[in-house]
Short mmCIF file of C-alpha atoms and ligand atoms in Angstrom, two decimals:
data_model
loop_
_atom_site.label_atom_id
_atom_site.label_comp_id
_atom_site.label_asym_id
_atom_site.label_seq_id
_atom_site.Cartn_x
_atom_site.Cartn_y
_atom_site.Cartn_z
CA MET A 320 50.27 -47.49 -18.02
CA THR A 321 48.38 -47.59 -21.27
CA VAL A 322 49.84 -48.95 -24.45
CA SER A 323 51.05 -46.36 -26.95
CA SER A 324 48.44 -45.83 -29.65
CA TRP A 325 51.21 -46.24 -32.24
CA ILE A 326 52.19 -49.66 -30.91
CA ALA A 327 48.56 -50.69 -30.55
CA THR A 328 47.85 -49.69 -34.15
CA TRP A 329 50.92 -51.25 -35.77
CA ALA A 330 51.26 -54.39 -33.69
CA GLY A 331 49.13 -55.95 -36.42
CA LEU A 332 52.09 -55.62 -38.78
CA VAL A 333 54.10 -58.00 -36.65
CA PRO A 334 53.66 -61.51 -38.07
CA ALA A 335 51.81 -63.92 -35.80
CA GLY A 336 54.02 -65.98 -33.56
CA VAL A 337 57.34 -64.22 -34.14
CA SER A 338 59.55 -63.29 -31.20
CA VAL A 339 59.74 -59.62 -30.27
CA LEU A 340 62.43 -57.53 -28.60
CA ASP A 341 61.22 -54.66 -26.38
CA LEU A 342 64.25 -52.45 -25.79
CA ALA A 343 64.31 -50.10 -22.81
CA ALA A 344 61.07 -51.81 -21.88
CA GLY A 345 60.49 -49.87 -18.64
CA GLY A 346 57.51 -51.17 -16.71
CA GLY A 347 56.73 -53.55 -19.58
CA ARG A 348 53.49 -52.10 -20.94
CA HIS A 349 54.41 -53.16 -24.49
CA THR A 350 56.08 -56.37 -23.36
CA ARG A 351 52.85 -57.55 -21.78
CA PHE A 352 50.68 -56.25 -24.62
CA LEU A 353 52.71 -58.17 -27.20
CA ALA A 354 52.91 -61.29 -25.04
CA GLU A 355 49.11 -61.19 -24.78
CA ARG A 356 49.02 -61.12 -28.58
CA GLY A 357 50.86 -64.44 -28.61
CA HIS A 358 54.45 -63.33 -29.06
CA ARG A 359 57.42 -64.45 -27.05
CA VAL A 360 58.88 -61.15 -25.85
CA THR A 361 62.38 -60.36 -24.64
CA ALA A 362 62.36 -57.23 -22.48
CA VAL A 363 65.62 -55.40 -21.86
CA ASP A 364 66.15 -52.53 -19.46
CA ARG A 365 68.74 -51.50 -16.89
CA ASP A 366 65.93 -51.37 -14.33
CA VAL A 367 63.89 -54.54 -14.51
CA SER A 368 62.09 -54.05 -11.22
CA GLY A 369 58.77 -53.58 -13.06
CA LEU A 370 59.20 -56.62 -15.28
CA ALA A 371 58.26 -60.18 -14.44
CA ALA A 372 59.48 -63.17 -16.42
CA THR A 373 56.84 -65.65 -17.54
CA ASP A 374 56.71 -68.48 -20.07
CA ALA A 375 56.18 -65.83 -22.73
CA ILE A 376 58.40 -63.08 -21.32
CA GLU A 377 62.18 -63.15 -20.97
CA VAL A 378 63.66 -60.36 -18.89
CA ILE A 379 67.23 -59.18 -19.37
CA ALA A 380 68.82 -56.59 -17.10
CA ALA A 381 71.41 -54.68 -19.07
CA ASP A 382 72.77 -51.18 -19.27
CA LEU A 383 72.57 -50.22 -22.93
CA GLU A 384 74.82 -47.17 -22.61
CA ASP A 385 77.75 -48.10 -20.41
CA GLY A 386 79.84 -49.71 -23.13
CA SER A 387 79.01 -53.29 -22.13
CA PRO A 388 78.76 -55.77 -25.01
CA TRP A 389 75.41 -55.87 -26.77
CA PRO A 390 73.38 -58.28 -24.61
CA LEU A 391 71.64 -59.99 -27.55
CA ALA A 392 74.61 -60.83 -29.75
CA GLY A 393 73.70 -63.46 -32.34
CA ARG A 394 69.99 -63.32 -31.58
CA HIS A 395 67.36 -62.29 -34.09
CA PHE A 396 63.75 -61.22 -33.65
CA GLY A 397 60.72 -60.85 -35.87
CA ALA A 398 60.12 -57.38 -34.45
CA VAL A 399 61.87 -54.75 -32.37
CA VAL A 400 59.84 -52.29 -30.33
CA MET A 401 61.32 -49.22 -28.72
CA THR A 402 59.38 -46.33 -27.19
CA ASN A 403 60.33 -43.16 -25.38
CA TYR A 404 64.03 -43.91 -25.44
CA LEU A 405 66.87 -42.63 -27.60
CA HIS A 406 70.50 -43.65 -27.52
CA ARG A 407 71.86 -43.27 -31.03
CA PRO A 408 74.82 -45.67 -30.66
CA LEU A 409 72.22 -48.44 -30.35
CA PHE A 410 70.85 -47.94 -33.85
CA PRO A 411 73.12 -50.50 -35.57
CA TYR A 412 72.08 -53.10 -33.00
CA LEU A 413 68.40 -52.51 -33.71
CA PHE A 414 69.05 -53.56 -37.29
CA GLU A 415 71.30 -56.42 -36.31
CA ALA A 416 68.61 -57.80 -34.00
CA LEU A 417 66.00 -57.98 -36.76
CA GLN A 418 65.61 -60.99 -39.00
CA PRO A 419 65.00 -60.28 -42.70
CA GLY A 420 61.46 -58.97 -43.10
CA GLY A 421 61.40 -58.05 -39.41
CA VAL A 422 59.33 -55.13 -38.23
CA LEU A 423 60.63 -52.03 -36.44
CA LEU A 424 58.11 -50.13 -34.31
CA TYR A 425 59.81 -47.08 -32.86
CA GLU A 426 58.37 -43.99 -31.24
CA THR A 427 60.15 -41.31 -29.27
CA PHE A 428 60.34 -37.59 -28.65
CA MET A 429 61.58 -35.16 -31.27
CA ALA A 430 62.86 -31.61 -31.52
CA GLY A 431 60.14 -29.26 -30.34
CA ASN A 432 59.31 -31.37 -27.32
CA GLU A 433 61.26 -28.96 -25.13
CA ARG A 434 58.18 -26.66 -25.29
CA PHE A 435 56.23 -29.23 -23.32
CA GLY A 436 58.80 -30.36 -20.77
CA LYS A 437 61.14 -33.33 -20.63
CA PRO A 438 62.99 -34.71 -22.41
CA SER A 439 64.25 -31.34 -23.54
CA ARG A 440 67.96 -31.90 -24.16
CA LEU A 441 68.81 -32.18 -27.84
CA GLU A 442 70.66 -35.46 -27.33
CA PHE A 443 67.40 -37.06 -26.25
CA LEU A 444 65.30 -35.63 -29.10
CA LEU A 445 65.16 -36.90 -32.67
CA ARG A 446 66.02 -34.38 -35.32
CA ASP A 447 63.47 -33.53 -38.00
CA GLY A 448 63.22 -36.53 -40.34
CA GLU A 449 65.77 -38.56 -38.38
CA LEU A 450 63.79 -41.82 -38.29
CA LEU A 451 63.24 -41.70 -42.02
CA GLU A 452 66.96 -41.12 -42.58
CA LEU A 453 67.72 -44.01 -40.26
CA VAL A 454 65.77 -46.59 -42.24
CA ARG A 455 66.33 -45.24 -45.75
CA GLY A 456 67.55 -47.89 -48.17
CA ARG A 457 67.20 -50.71 -45.65
CA PHE A 458 63.55 -50.71 -44.64
CA SER A 459 60.23 -50.45 -46.36
CA VAL A 460 58.32 -47.73 -44.48
CA VAL A 461 54.71 -48.63 -43.75
CA ALA A 462 53.86 -45.62 -41.61
CA TYR A 463 55.65 -42.54 -40.30
CA GLU A 464 54.52 -39.54 -38.32
CA ALA A 465 56.22 -36.47 -36.93
CA ARG A 466 53.68 -34.54 -34.95
CA MET A 467 52.35 -33.08 -31.76
CA ILE A 468 50.27 -35.42 -29.62
CA SER A 469 48.03 -34.57 -26.67
CA GLU A 470 47.71 -38.05 -25.12
CA PRO A 471 49.02 -39.30 -22.74
CA LYS A 472 50.44 -35.75 -22.53
CA MET A 473 51.35 -32.92 -24.87
CA ALA A 474 54.52 -33.90 -26.69
CA MET A 475 56.30 -33.79 -30.03
CA VAL A 476 57.00 -37.30 -31.27
CA GLN A 477 58.34 -39.11 -34.28
CA ARG A 478 57.20 -42.64 -34.91
CA ILE A 479 57.73 -45.25 -37.53
CA ALA A 480 56.52 -48.68 -38.55
CA ALA A 481 58.88 -50.26 -41.06
CA ARG A 482 59.90 -53.64 -42.41
CA LEU A 483 63.52 -54.65 -42.92
CA VAL A 484 63.95 -55.41 -46.58
CA ALA A 485 64.55 -59.13 -46.83
C1 SAM B 285 60.76 -43.24 -20.55
S1 SAM B 285 61.12 -44.93 -20.11
C2 SAM B 285 60.30 -45.81 -21.46
C3 SAM B 285 59.91 -47.18 -21.05
C4 SAM B 285 59.07 -47.95 -22.06
N1 SAM B 285 59.74 -48.11 -23.32
C5 SAM B 285 57.74 -47.29 -22.27
O1 SAM B 285 57.56 -46.55 -23.25
O2 SAM B 285 56.87 -47.49 -21.43
C6 SAM B 285 62.82 -45.08 -20.57
C7 SAM B 285 63.42 -46.40 -20.15
O3 SAM B 285 64.75 -46.46 -20.59
C8 SAM B 285 65.51 -47.14 -19.62
N2 SAM B 285 66.89 -46.78 -19.73
C9 SAM B 285 67.42 -45.54 -19.59
N3 SAM B 285 68.75 -45.61 -19.70
C10 SAM B 285 69.06 -46.90 -19.92
C11 SAM B 285 70.28 -47.60 -20.09
N4 SAM B 285 71.42 -46.95 -20.06
N5 SAM B 285 70.25 -48.93 -20.31
C12 SAM B 285 69.07 -49.58 -20.33
N6 SAM B 285 67.89 -48.99 -20.15
C13 SAM B 285 67.87 -47.65 -19.94
C14 SAM B 285 64.90 -46.70 -18.30
O4 SAM B 285 65.21 -47.58 -17.25
C15 SAM B 285 63.44 -46.63 -18.64
O5 SAM B 285 62.80 -47.86 -18.33
#
């Protein structure tokens, strides 16, 4: 699967050599992309069948919604990447996982996506402006979009590239 254009564009914001956390990494398209850029990447998903550990890639199988302890307690990353996944109780852990100055690259579906198919349930769709609200006062926002996209399919997405204020 191709790399999200948002991640491809803003990967340059991630400082060279820092470790990266790819949450709900799926088949690992961003894990591999970031590893190829020289980062050590930790990929977490409940289904790790599409992920292969290498010298640069650590794979952690974890259910992020079943109430288990946060699998990365005490660990900090130079960037956190999350795409096409929304589980609001995780938000505090995204911040906890970032070291000061760390970069958040997050893209997922927003309200209005139900016109185009799934996800269509409100619990899986960001509210208007929700990512901006999420980072307000804690992050410096480098880029933000809330818009319809046509590739890889028609969808309504919100996406942000932001730096945790040191
Ligand atoms: C739409 S895929 C996105 C994958 C990847 N981020 C990407 O954009 O290619 C959503 C991912 O969330 C994972 N996921 C869903 N529920 C989860 C849970 N409770 N704990 C951990 N991962 C979960 C799925 O296994 C799947 O890989």
